[in-house]
mmCIF file of C-alpha atoms in Angstrom:
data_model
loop_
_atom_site.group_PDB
_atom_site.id
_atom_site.type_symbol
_atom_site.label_atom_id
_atom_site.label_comp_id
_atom_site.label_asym_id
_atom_site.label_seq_id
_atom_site.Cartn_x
_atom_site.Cartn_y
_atom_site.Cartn_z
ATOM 1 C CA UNK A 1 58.265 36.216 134.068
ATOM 2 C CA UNK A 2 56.064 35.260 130.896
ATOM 3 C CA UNK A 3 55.754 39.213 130.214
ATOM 4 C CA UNK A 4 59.977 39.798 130.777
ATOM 5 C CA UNK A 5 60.615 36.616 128.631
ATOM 6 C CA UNK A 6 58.316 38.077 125.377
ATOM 7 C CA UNK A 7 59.928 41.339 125.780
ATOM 8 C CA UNK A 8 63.786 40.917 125.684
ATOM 9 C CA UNK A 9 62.500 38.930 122.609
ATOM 10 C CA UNK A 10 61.370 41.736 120.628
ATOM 11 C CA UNK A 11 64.262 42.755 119.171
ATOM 12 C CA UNK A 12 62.710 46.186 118.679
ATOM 13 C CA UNK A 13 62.484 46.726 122.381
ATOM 14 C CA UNK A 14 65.989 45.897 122.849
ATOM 15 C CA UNK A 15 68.188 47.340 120.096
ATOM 16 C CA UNK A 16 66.891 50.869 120.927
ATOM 17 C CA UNK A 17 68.527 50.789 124.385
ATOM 18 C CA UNK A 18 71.571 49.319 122.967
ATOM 19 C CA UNK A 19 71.693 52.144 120.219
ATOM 20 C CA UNK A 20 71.343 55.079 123.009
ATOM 21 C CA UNK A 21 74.571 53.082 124.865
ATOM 22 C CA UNK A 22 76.507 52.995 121.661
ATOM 23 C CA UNK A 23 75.875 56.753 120.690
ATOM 24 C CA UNK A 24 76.895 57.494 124.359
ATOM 25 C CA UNK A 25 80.044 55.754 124.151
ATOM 26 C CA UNK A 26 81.175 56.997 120.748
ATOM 27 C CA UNK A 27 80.533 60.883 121.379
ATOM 28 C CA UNK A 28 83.076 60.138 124.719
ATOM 29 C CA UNK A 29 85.172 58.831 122.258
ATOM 30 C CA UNK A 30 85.479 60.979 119.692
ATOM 31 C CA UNK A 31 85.445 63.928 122.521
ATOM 32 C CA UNK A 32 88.354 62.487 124.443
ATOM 33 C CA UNK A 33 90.082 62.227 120.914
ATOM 34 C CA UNK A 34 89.632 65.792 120.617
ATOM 35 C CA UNK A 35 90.686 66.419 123.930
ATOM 36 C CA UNK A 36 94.176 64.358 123.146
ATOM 37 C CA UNK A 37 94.680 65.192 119.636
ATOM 38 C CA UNK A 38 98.453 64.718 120.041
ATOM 39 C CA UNK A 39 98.316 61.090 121.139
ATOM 40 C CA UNK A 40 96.215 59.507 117.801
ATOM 41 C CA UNK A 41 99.040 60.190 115.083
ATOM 42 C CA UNK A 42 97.253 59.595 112.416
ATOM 43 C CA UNK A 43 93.448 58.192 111.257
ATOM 44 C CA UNK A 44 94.082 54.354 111.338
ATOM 45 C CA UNK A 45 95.012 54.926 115.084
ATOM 46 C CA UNK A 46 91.795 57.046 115.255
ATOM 47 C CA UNK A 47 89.753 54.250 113.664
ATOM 48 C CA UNK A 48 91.135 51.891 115.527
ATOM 49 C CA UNK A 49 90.697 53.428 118.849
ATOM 50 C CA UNK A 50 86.627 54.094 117.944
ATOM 51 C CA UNK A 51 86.193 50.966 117.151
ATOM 52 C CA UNK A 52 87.864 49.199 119.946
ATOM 53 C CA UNK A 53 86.036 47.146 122.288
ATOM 54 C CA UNK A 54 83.772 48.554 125.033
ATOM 55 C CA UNK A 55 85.676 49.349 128.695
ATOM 56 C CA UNK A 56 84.494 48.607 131.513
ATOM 57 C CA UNK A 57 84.866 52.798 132.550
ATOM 58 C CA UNK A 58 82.364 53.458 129.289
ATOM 59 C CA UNK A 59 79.857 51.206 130.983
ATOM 60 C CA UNK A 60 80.512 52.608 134.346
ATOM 61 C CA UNK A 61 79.962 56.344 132.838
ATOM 62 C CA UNK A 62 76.751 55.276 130.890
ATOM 63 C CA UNK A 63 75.139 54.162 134.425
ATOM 64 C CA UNK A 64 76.518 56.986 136.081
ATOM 65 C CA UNK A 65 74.274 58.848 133.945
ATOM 66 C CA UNK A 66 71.072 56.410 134.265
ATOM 67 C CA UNK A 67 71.188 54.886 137.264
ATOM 68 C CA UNK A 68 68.300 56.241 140.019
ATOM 69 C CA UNK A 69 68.246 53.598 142.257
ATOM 70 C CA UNK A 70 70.471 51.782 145.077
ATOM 71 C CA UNK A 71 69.408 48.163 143.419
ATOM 72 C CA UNK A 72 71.440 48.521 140.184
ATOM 73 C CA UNK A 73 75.028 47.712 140.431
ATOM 74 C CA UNK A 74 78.215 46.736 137.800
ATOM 75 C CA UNK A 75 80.027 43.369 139.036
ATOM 76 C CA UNK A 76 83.188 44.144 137.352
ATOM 77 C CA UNK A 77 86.748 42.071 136.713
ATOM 78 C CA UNK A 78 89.216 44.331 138.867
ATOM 79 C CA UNK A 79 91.560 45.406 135.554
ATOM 80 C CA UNK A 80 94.447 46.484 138.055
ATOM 81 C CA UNK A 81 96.826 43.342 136.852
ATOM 82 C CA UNK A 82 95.963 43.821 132.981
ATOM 83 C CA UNK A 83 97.779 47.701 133.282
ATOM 84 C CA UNK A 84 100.665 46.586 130.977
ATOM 85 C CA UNK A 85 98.262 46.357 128.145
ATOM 86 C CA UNK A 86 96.044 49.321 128.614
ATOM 87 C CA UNK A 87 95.693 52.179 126.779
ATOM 88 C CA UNK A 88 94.763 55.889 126.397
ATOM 89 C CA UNK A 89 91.984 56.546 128.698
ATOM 90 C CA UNK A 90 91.253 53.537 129.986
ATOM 91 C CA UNK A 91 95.318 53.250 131.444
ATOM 92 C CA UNK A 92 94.266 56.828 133.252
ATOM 93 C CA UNK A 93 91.324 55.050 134.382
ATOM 94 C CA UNK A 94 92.705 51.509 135.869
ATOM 95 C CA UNK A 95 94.751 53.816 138.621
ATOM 96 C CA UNK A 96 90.892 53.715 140.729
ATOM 97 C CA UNK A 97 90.725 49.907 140.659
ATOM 98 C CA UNK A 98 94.971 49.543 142.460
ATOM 99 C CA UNK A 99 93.082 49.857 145.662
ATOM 100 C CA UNK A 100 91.677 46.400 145.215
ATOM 101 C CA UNK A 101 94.924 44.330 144.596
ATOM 102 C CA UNK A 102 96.398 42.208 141.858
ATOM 103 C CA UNK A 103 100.518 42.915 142.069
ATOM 104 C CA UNK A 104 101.361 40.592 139.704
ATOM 105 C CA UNK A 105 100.239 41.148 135.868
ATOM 106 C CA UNK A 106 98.251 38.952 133.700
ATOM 107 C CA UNK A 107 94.697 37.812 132.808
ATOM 108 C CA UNK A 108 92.527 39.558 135.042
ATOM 109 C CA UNK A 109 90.312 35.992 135.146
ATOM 110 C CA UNK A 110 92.946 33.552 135.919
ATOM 111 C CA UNK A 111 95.965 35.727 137.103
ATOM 112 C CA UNK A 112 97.394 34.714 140.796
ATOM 113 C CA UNK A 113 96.082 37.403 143.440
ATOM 114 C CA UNK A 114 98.098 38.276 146.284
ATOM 115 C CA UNK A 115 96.416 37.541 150.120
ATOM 116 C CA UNK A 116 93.554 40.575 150.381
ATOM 117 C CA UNK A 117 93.239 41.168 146.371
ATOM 118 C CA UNK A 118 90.013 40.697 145.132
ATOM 119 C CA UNK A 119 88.973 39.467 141.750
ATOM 120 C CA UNK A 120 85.684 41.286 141.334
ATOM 121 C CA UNK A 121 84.794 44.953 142.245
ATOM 122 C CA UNK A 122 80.950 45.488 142.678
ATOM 123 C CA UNK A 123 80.424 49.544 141.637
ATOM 124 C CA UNK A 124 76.757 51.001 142.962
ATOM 125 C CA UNK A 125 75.998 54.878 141.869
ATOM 126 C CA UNK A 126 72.964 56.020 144.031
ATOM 127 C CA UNK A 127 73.209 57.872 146.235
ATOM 128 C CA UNK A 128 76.672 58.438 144.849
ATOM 129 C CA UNK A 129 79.246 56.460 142.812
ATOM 130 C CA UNK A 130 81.024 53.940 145.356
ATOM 131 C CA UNK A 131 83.807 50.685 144.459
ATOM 132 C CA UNK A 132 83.417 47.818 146.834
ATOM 133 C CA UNK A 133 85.220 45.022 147.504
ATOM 134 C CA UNK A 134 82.149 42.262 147.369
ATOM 135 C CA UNK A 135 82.360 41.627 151.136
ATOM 136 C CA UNK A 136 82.234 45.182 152.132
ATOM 137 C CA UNK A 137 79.046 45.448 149.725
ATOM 138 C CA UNK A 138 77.681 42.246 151.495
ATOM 139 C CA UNK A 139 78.349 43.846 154.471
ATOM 140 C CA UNK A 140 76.661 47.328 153.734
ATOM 141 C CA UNK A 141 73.611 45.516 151.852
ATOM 142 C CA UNK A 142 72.713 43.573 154.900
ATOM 143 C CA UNK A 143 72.017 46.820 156.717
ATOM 144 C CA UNK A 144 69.920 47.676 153.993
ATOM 145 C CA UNK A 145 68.245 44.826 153.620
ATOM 146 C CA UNK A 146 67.521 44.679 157.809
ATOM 147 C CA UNK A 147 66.017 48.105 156.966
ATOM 148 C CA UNK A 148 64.007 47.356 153.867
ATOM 149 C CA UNK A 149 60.151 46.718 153.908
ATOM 150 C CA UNK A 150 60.949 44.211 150.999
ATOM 151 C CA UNK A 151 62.243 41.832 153.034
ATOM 152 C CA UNK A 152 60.243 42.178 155.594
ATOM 153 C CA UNK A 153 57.419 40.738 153.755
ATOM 154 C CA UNK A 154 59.786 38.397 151.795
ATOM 155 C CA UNK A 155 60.006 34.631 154.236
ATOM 156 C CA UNK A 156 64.049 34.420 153.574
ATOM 157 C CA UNK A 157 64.637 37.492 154.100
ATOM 158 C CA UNK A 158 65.655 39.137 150.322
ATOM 159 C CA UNK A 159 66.172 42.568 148.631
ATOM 160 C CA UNK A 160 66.362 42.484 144.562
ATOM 161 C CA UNK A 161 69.015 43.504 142.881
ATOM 162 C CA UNK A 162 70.044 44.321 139.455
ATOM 163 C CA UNK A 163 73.255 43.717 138.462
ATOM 164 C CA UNK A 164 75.306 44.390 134.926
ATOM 165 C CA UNK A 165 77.788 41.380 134.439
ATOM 166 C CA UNK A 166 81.238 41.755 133.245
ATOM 167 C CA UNK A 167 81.708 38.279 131.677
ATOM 168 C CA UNK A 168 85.209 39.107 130.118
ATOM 169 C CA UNK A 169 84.900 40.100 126.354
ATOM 170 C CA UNK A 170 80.731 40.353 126.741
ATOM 171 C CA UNK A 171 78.151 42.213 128.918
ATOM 172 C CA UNK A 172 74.989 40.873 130.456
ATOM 173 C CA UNK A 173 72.772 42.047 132.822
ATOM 174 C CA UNK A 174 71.047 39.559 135.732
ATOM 175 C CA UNK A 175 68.501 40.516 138.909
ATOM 176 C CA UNK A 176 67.999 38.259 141.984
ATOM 177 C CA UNK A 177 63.991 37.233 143.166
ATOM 178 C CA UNK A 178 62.684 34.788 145.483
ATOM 179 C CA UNK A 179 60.607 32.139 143.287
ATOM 180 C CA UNK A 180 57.386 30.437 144.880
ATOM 181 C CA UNK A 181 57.836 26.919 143.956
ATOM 182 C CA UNK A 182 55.404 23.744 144.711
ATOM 183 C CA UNK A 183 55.960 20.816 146.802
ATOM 184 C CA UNK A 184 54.856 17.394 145.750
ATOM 185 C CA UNK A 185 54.041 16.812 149.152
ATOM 186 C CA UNK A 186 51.467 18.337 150.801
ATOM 187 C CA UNK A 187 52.919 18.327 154.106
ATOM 188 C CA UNK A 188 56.106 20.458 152.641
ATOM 189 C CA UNK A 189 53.840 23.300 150.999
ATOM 190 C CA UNK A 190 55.934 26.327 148.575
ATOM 191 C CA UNK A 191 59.292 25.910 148.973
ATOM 192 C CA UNK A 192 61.328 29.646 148.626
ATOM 193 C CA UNK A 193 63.477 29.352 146.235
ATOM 194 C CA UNK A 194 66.673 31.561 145.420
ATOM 195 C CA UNK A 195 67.162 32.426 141.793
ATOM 196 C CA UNK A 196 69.387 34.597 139.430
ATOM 197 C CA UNK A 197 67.758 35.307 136.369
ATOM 198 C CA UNK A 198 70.682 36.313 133.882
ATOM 199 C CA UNK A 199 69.294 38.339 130.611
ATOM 200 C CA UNK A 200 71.771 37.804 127.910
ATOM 201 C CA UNK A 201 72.080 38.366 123.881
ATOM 202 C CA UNK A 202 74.269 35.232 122.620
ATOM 203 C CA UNK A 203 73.631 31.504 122.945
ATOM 204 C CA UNK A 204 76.761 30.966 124.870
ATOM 205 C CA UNK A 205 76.239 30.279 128.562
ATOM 206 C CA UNK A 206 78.224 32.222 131.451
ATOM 207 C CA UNK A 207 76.312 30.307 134.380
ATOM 208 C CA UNK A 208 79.313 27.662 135.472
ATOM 209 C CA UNK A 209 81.536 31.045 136.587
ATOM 210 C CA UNK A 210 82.769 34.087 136.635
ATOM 211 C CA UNK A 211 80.740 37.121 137.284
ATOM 212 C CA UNK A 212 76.890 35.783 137.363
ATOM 213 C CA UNK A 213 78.650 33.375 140.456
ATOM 214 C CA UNK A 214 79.819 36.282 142.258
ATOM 215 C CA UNK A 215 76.667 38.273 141.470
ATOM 216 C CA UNK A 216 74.630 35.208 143.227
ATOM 217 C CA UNK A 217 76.806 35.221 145.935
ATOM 218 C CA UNK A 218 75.935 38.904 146.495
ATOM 219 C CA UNK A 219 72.412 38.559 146.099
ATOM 220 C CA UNK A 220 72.493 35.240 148.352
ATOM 221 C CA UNK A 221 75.505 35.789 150.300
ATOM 222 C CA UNK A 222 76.591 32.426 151.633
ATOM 223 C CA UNK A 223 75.595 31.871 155.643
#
């Protein structure tokens, strides 16, 4: 943990990752502006559009691209109720995430979901790109982790995960371990203990809800 902790602090070994994301998103950019000439009017619109915030889709295309394992997933806000106020190629995009509810429009955080909408859409891309509702990904990860040699030799029973946070305006990224952790009594021994270590880049704190919650839940799914 010492070794993790010293190097998300070198700024160096961070900003070089974030500078390959950023290139990757603004050469989609610019080519889907070339590919839709007829829909940016002029160059504040251009401008505007390159330097809008990142979408959840340009996050979802940059794994698609990294991503060579099954322990990596996105735990993404399902957009569906924010289509009003999309645009361009992230309104093509949104049509994916209907599947997974949300009727009514609003704040994809706080808006009302109908019975059998769900607020979070957990997206894995090995072997293949897949969108799951959480419980069907609970579901499926159980099987895996019945099958898995990792949690065979783990005492509750765990497989680690990596997951990429959509907190709503900011991205994070978060993996799930088992911590050994000392009794004061003797009698007692290590206690297992079931953690979600969140990696992120501002001093604001996302722990109290949202998506490092649901992310735990996955990891730790509730008995």
């Amino acid at each position: 943990m010492y070794v993790l902790r010293m190097y998300v602090l070198r700024v160096t070994c961070v900003v070089w990752q974030v500078e390959n994301v950023i290139k990757y998103i603004s050469e989609a950019r610019g080519g889907y502006i070339s590919r839709n000439k007829g829909s940016f009017k002029n160059k504040k619109i251009i401008d505007r559009y390159r330097s809008d915030w990142v979408a959840n889709y340009e996050i979802s295309d940059y794994l698609r691209q990294q991503v060579m394992c099954e322990s990596v997933h996105f735990v993404r806000y399902n957009q569906w109720p924010e289509r009003n106020g999309a645009t361009y190629e992230e309104k093509e995009r949104l049509v994916e995430e209907k599947v997974f509810g949300g009727k009514v429009c609003g704040d994809k955080v706080s808006v009302s979901l109908e019975e059998g909408a769900s607020r979070f859409i957990v997206e894995s891309f090995h072997p293949s790109r897949r969108l799951y509702r959480p419980e069907d990904w609970i579901k499926i990860n159980a099987q895996k982790t019945t099958e898995s040699k990792e949690s065979r030799d783990s005492p509750i029973n765990h497989r680690p995960q990596i997951f990429v946070l959509d907190l709503n305006g900011h991205f994070a990224c978060c993996f799930s371990c088992v911590v050994a952790k000392s009794s004061n009594s003797k009698k007692s021994g290590v206690e297992q203990v079931r953690v979600l270590i969140v990696i992120n880049t501002t001093s604001a704190s996302y722990l109290s809800a949202g998506a490092p919650c649901a992310a735990f839940d996955l990891a730790f799914p509730p008995a």
